[in-house]
Short mmCIF file of C-alpha atoms in Angstrom, two decimals:
data_model
loop_
_atom_site.label_atom_id
_atom_site.label_comp_id
_atom_site.label_asym_id
_atom_site.label_seq_id
_atom_site.Cartn_x
_atom_site.Cartn_y
_atom_site.Cartn_z
CA MET F 26 15.35 -47.25 17.36
CA LYS F 27 13.65 -45.07 14.73
CA ARG F 28 13.86 -41.33 15.32
CA LYS F 29 10.71 -39.23 15.30
CA MET F 30 10.22 -37.08 12.21
CA ASP F 31 10.58 -33.67 13.83
CA LEU F 32 11.65 -30.66 11.86
CA ALA F 33 13.81 -27.57 12.21
CA ILE F 34 13.37 -24.76 9.71
CA ILE F 35 16.39 -22.60 8.94
CA GLY F 36 15.31 -19.25 7.52
CA LEU F 37 12.01 -17.43 7.90
CA GLY F 38 11.68 -15.52 4.65
CA ASN F 39 8.75 -15.75 2.26
CA TRP F 40 8.97 -19.51 1.72
CA GLY F 41 10.10 -20.34 5.26
CA SER F 42 7.08 -18.51 6.69
CA SER F 43 4.68 -20.58 4.58
CA LEU F 44 6.47 -23.82 5.47
CA ALA F 45 6.42 -23.02 9.20
CA HIS F 46 2.71 -22.22 9.19
CA GLY F 47 2.08 -25.29 7.04
CA CYS F 48 3.78 -27.44 9.70
CA VAL F 49 1.63 -25.89 12.42
CA ALA F 50 -1.54 -26.52 10.39
CA ALA F 51 -0.53 -30.15 9.76
CA ASN F 52 0.59 -30.79 13.36
CA ILE F 53 4.10 -31.67 12.23
CA PRO F 54 6.53 -31.48 15.19
CA MET F 55 8.69 -28.38 14.74
CA SER F 56 11.53 -28.14 17.23
CA GLU F 57 12.77 -24.70 16.19
CA VAL F 58 12.70 -22.03 13.52
CA VAL F 59 16.22 -20.68 13.15
CA VAL F 60 16.75 -17.06 12.12
CA ARG F 61 19.85 -15.03 11.50
CA ARG F 62 19.03 -12.24 13.92
CA GLY F 63 16.29 -11.23 16.35
CA THR F 64 13.66 -13.37 18.03
CA ARG F 65 10.56 -11.24 17.64
CA SER F 66 7.45 -13.02 18.83
CA ARG F 67 5.66 -14.84 16.03
CA THR F 68 2.74 -16.40 17.93
CA GLU F 69 3.12 -20.18 17.81
CA LEU F 70 6.51 -20.37 16.05
CA PRO F 71 9.52 -21.49 18.17
CA VAL F 72 11.94 -18.88 16.80
CA VAL F 73 15.59 -18.94 17.90
CA ARG F 74 18.76 -17.25 16.73
CA PHE F 75 21.31 -19.40 14.92
CA GLU F 76 23.79 -19.11 17.79
CA ASP F 77 21.21 -20.55 20.20
CA ALA F 78 19.86 -23.27 17.91
CA LYS F 79 20.20 -26.96 18.79
CA LEU F 80 19.90 -28.18 15.20
CA ASP F 81 19.20 -31.68 16.46
CA ALA F 82 15.90 -32.35 14.67
CA ARG F 83 15.56 -35.34 12.38
CA ILE F 84 15.08 -32.98 9.40
CA LEU F 85 16.90 -29.67 8.97
CA TRP F 86 15.08 -27.81 6.20
CA LEU F 87 17.03 -24.87 4.75
CA CYS F 88 14.73 -22.10 3.48
CA VAL F 89 17.39 -19.63 2.37
CA ARG F 90 18.44 -18.07 -0.94
CA ASP F 91 20.15 -20.38 -3.43
CA GLY F 92 23.45 -18.54 -3.08
CA GLU F 93 23.42 -19.07 0.71
CA ILE F 94 22.67 -22.81 0.82
CA SER F 95 26.25 -24.09 0.79
CA ASP F 96 27.41 -21.48 3.31
CA VAL F 97 24.52 -22.25 5.70
CA ALA F 98 25.28 -25.98 5.40
CA GLU F 99 28.89 -25.24 6.36
CA ARG F 100 27.69 -23.17 9.35
CA ILE F 101 25.45 -26.00 10.50
CA VAL F 102 28.34 -28.44 10.32
CA ALA F 103 30.59 -26.07 12.28
CA HIS F 104 27.86 -25.53 14.87
CA ARG F 105 26.76 -29.14 15.20
CA GLY F 106 29.88 -31.16 14.42
CA HIS F 107 28.15 -34.28 13.14
CA LEU F 108 24.78 -34.98 11.51
CA SER F 109 24.53 -38.75 11.64
CA GLY F 110 20.96 -39.95 11.29
CA GLN F 111 19.69 -36.51 10.25
CA ILE F 112 18.33 -35.33 6.91
CA VAL F 113 19.36 -31.94 5.54
CA VAL F 114 17.05 -30.52 2.89
CA HIS F 115 17.17 -27.39 0.75
CA SER F 116 14.34 -25.88 -1.28
CA SER F 117 16.10 -24.68 -4.43
CA GLY F 118 14.44 -25.61 -7.68
CA ALA F 119 17.65 -25.00 -9.65
CA LEU F 120 20.40 -26.45 -7.41
CA ASN F 121 20.76 -30.15 -6.71
CA VAL F 122 21.88 -31.90 -3.54
CA ARG F 123 25.56 -31.21 -4.21
CA ALA F 124 24.94 -27.82 -2.57
CA LEU F 125 24.71 -29.79 0.72
CA GLU F 126 27.99 -31.65 0.34
CA ALA F 127 29.32 -30.27 3.64
CA ALA F 128 26.41 -31.87 5.52
CA LYS F 129 26.81 -35.15 3.67
CA ARG F 130 30.49 -35.35 4.65
CA VAL F 131 29.56 -35.46 8.34
CA GLY F 132 26.93 -38.17 8.06
CA ALA F 133 23.74 -36.47 6.95
CA HIS F 134 21.35 -37.72 4.30
CA VAL F 135 20.79 -34.87 1.86
CA ALA F 136 17.82 -34.01 -0.34
CA SER F 137 15.99 -31.14 -1.98
CA ILE F 138 12.26 -30.45 -1.86
CA ALA F 139 11.21 -27.54 -4.05
CA PRO F 140 7.63 -26.20 -3.91
CA VAL F 141 5.98 -25.42 -7.24
CA MET F 142 4.41 -22.21 -6.03
CA SER F 143 5.07 -18.50 -5.86
CA PHE F 144 5.74 -16.92 -2.44
CA PRO F 145 5.84 -13.16 -3.15
CA THR F 146 5.54 -12.00 0.49
CA ARG F 147 5.86 -13.35 4.03
CA THR F 148 2.10 -13.76 4.28
CA PRO F 149 1.72 -17.56 4.57
CA VAL F 150 0.49 -19.36 1.47
CA SER F 151 -1.53 -22.57 1.90
CA LEU F 152 0.39 -25.69 0.85
CA LYS F 153 -2.77 -27.69 0.15
CA GLY F 154 -2.50 -29.17 -3.33
CA VAL F 155 0.94 -27.62 -4.01
CA MET F 156 3.26 -29.84 -6.04
CA PHE F 157 6.78 -30.43 -4.67
CA ALA F 158 9.79 -31.60 -6.72
CA VAL F 159 11.66 -34.15 -4.58
CA GLU F 160 15.30 -35.07 -5.21
CA ALA F 161 16.40 -37.76 -2.77
CA THR F 162 17.93 -41.21 -2.52
CA THR F 163 15.66 -44.24 -2.37
CA GLU F 164 16.59 -44.65 1.30
CA ILE F 165 14.86 -41.45 2.40
CA ARG F 166 12.53 -40.58 -0.49
CA ARG F 167 9.50 -42.33 0.97
CA GLN F 168 9.88 -40.49 4.29
CA LEU F 169 10.17 -37.12 2.57
CA GLU F 170 7.27 -37.77 0.22
CA GLY F 171 5.22 -38.71 3.29
CA LEU F 172 6.18 -35.40 4.90
CA VAL F 173 5.09 -33.51 1.77
CA ARG F 174 1.74 -35.30 1.83
CA ARG F 175 1.25 -34.41 5.50
CA LEU F 176 1.73 -30.77 4.49
CA GLY F 177 -1.08 -31.25 1.97
CA GLY F 178 1.28 -31.29 -1.01
CA GLU F 179 1.77 -33.58 -3.98
CA PRO F 180 5.34 -34.90 -4.36
CA PHE F 181 6.96 -35.87 -7.66
CA GLN F 182 10.51 -36.97 -8.44
CA ILE F 183 13.03 -34.80 -10.27
CA GLU F 184 16.33 -35.93 -11.77
CA SER F 185 19.36 -34.26 -10.21
CA ASN F 186 21.10 -33.34 -13.46
CA LYS F 187 17.95 -31.81 -14.97
CA LYS F 188 17.11 -29.40 -12.18
CA PRO F 189 18.42 -26.25 -13.94
CA THR F 190 16.19 -27.00 -16.95
CA TYR F 191 13.27 -27.79 -14.66
CA HIS F 192 13.75 -24.47 -12.87
CA ALA F 193 13.98 -22.61 -16.18
CA ALA F 194 10.57 -24.07 -17.04
CA ALA F 195 9.22 -22.96 -13.66
CA THR F 196 10.58 -19.46 -14.25
CA LEU F 197 8.90 -19.30 -17.66
CA ALA F 198 5.63 -20.44 -16.04
CA SER F 199 5.59 -17.82 -13.29
CA PRO F 200 7.83 -14.71 -13.10
CA LEU F 201 8.47 -14.56 -16.85
CA LEU F 202 4.78 -15.20 -17.50
CA LEU F 203 4.17 -12.04 -15.47
CA SER F 204 6.80 -10.32 -17.60
CA GLU F 205 4.93 -11.32 -20.77
CA ILE F 206 1.62 -10.16 -19.26
CA SER F 207 3.24 -6.86 -18.29
CA ALA F 208 4.47 -6.50 -21.88
CA ALA F 209 0.89 -7.03 -23.06
CA MET F 210 -0.27 -4.30 -20.66
CA ALA F 211 2.45 -1.94 -21.89
CA THR F 212 1.32 -2.58 -25.47
CA ALA F 213 -2.32 -1.98 -24.51
CA ARG F 214 -1.32 1.36 -22.98
CA LEU F 215 0.48 2.24 -26.23
CA ALA F 216 -2.88 1.62 -27.91
CA GLY F 217 -4.41 4.31 -25.70
CA LEU F 218 -6.03 2.24 -22.95
CA PRO F 219 -5.82 3.82 -19.48
CA PRO F 220 -3.73 1.74 -17.02
CA LYS F 221 -6.70 0.34 -15.05
CA GLN F 222 -8.60 -0.57 -18.18
CA ALA F 223 -5.47 -2.13 -19.71
CA ALA F 224 -5.03 -4.28 -16.59
CA ARG F 225 -8.67 -5.47 -16.71
CA TRP F 226 -8.50 -6.13 -20.44
CA VAL F 227 -5.26 -8.13 -20.27
CA SER F 228 -6.45 -9.97 -17.14
CA ALA F 229 -9.67 -11.08 -18.84
CA LEU F 230 -7.82 -12.46 -21.85
CA ALA F 231 -5.08 -14.11 -19.80
CA GLN F 232 -7.51 -15.76 -17.39
CA ALA F 233 -9.66 -17.10 -20.22
CA THR F 234 -6.57 -18.47 -21.96
CA LEU F 235 -5.29 -20.21 -18.82
CA THR F 236 -8.74 -21.66 -18.16
CA ASN F 237 -8.82 -23.03 -21.71
CA PHE F 238 -5.28 -24.39 -21.36
CA VAL F 239 -6.18 -26.28 -18.18
CA SER F 240 -9.36 -27.77 -19.63
CA ARG F 241 -8.34 -28.32 -23.27
CA GLY F 242 -4.55 -28.24 -23.51
CA ALA F 243 -2.36 -25.79 -25.41
CA GLU F 244 -3.05 -26.93 -28.97
CA LYS F 245 -6.85 -26.69 -28.65
CA SER F 246 -6.60 -23.31 -26.89
CA PHE F 247 -4.45 -21.64 -29.55
CA SER F 248 -6.30 -19.05 -31.63
CA GLY F 249 -5.91 -15.69 -33.30
CA PRO F 250 -3.98 -14.51 -36.38
CA PHE F 251 -1.24 -17.14 -36.06
CA ALA F 252 -3.69 -20.04 -36.03
CA ARG F 253 -5.42 -18.48 -39.08
CA GLY F 254 -2.15 -17.77 -40.88
CA ASP F 255 -3.15 -14.10 -41.13
CA ALA F 256 0.20 -12.68 -42.19
CA ALA F 257 -1.23 -9.27 -43.11
CA THR F 258 -2.52 -8.68 -39.56
CA ILE F 259 0.75 -9.86 -38.04
CA ARG F 260 2.65 -7.41 -40.28
CA LEU F 261 0.46 -4.62 -38.91
CA HIS F 262 1.36 -5.72 -35.35
CA LEU F 263 5.07 -5.62 -36.15
CA GLN F 264 4.80 -2.23 -37.85
CA SER F 265 2.92 -0.77 -34.86
CA LEU F 266 5.67 -1.99 -32.51
CA GLY F 267 8.50 -0.71 -34.72
CA GLU F 268 9.33 2.20 -32.41
CA HIS F 269 9.34 -0.04 -29.33
CA PRO F 270 12.14 -2.56 -29.96
CA MET F 271 11.86 -4.49 -26.68
CA LEU F 272 8.13 -5.11 -27.09
CA LYS F 273 8.72 -6.04 -30.74
CA GLU F 274 11.46 -8.46 -29.69
CA ILE F 275 9.18 -10.12 -27.09
CA TYR F 276 6.39 -10.40 -29.65
CA GLY F 277 8.78 -11.82 -32.24
CA SER F 278 10.34 -14.43 -29.93
CA LEU F 279 6.96 -15.71 -28.76
CA ALA F 280 5.63 -15.65 -32.32
CA ARG F 281 8.52 -17.70 -33.73
CA PHE F 282 7.99 -20.32 -31.01
CA ALA F 283 4.24 -20.38 -31.74
CA VAL F 284 4.81 -20.91 -35.46
CA GLU F 285 7.08 -23.88 -34.70
CA GLU F 286 5.02 -25.35 -31.85
CA PHE F 287 1.37 -25.08 -32.93
CA SER F 288 -0.76 -26.03 -35.91
CA VAL F 289 -0.84 -22.85 -37.98
CA GLN F 290 -1.98 -22.09 -41.47
CA ARG F 291 0.54 -20.73 -44.02
CA ARG F 292 3.43 -21.80 -41.80
CA ARG F 293 6.06 -21.20 -44.49
CA GLU F 294 4.85 -17.63 -45.09
CA LEU F 295 4.82 -16.87 -41.35
CA LYS F 296 8.31 -18.31 -40.84
CA SER F 297 9.57 -16.22 -43.75
CA LEU F 298 7.95 -13.11 -42.26
CA PHE F 299 9.78 -13.51 -38.95
CA LYS F 300 13.11 -14.27 -40.60
CA ARG F 301 12.92 -10.81 -42.17
CA VAL F 302 12.17 -8.98 -38.90
CA ARG F 303 14.98 -10.44 -36.78
#
């Protein structure tokens, strides 16, 4: 007899809050939301403490920090004893299913489903249209991809041994993109722009660039002194950043990648310029 696809969420941090509210919105059966301490009322969410949890849902979805996944899996095994017929899932983009080895040893199917989205606070984020990287065996992949679609997401497969590289790419695309934007703002402030004006100025450029990237691709969106091969202007940039080594280093690293990656004029001269400033 096939078990119903009910769900228990373990952890109610930033991501867990969005997943729980996504399940409510999609009418996905949610047997319990397991938290470490406290059971403060959260409207429709069935919150329980770990000690009181049944952990008998078809899917146990761990929404905890990467460094806690293996320990929480061990706790579930100690609490439950066996997990035959259940699926234990974690949401790490960097770790693969080996982090759930304890659950696998006692009969669970194991998988990871990592949302491609930023969850900066506990305010729920809509999962409509969010991509999810799914790492799972053929036996359960279809079920989990169906669950992602019910949440409104778009599943895609990820190879287990390439997850750290995949997560590095995700980090470059989100938190480190913010770091680069913040570096641009810091440089604008060095140029004398007040903080609010610097934020508006950088935001306008960044938004236009991302819009162009989405509609045209990177190569056709690349412009400015590098595309023109304007070495004299780039030298002025480097000279102006000479007293700010971290900003100069960020500029230089991104510039060297741009010279290698994109169609630029006077490539040899630009490469020679950045060899001298390392």
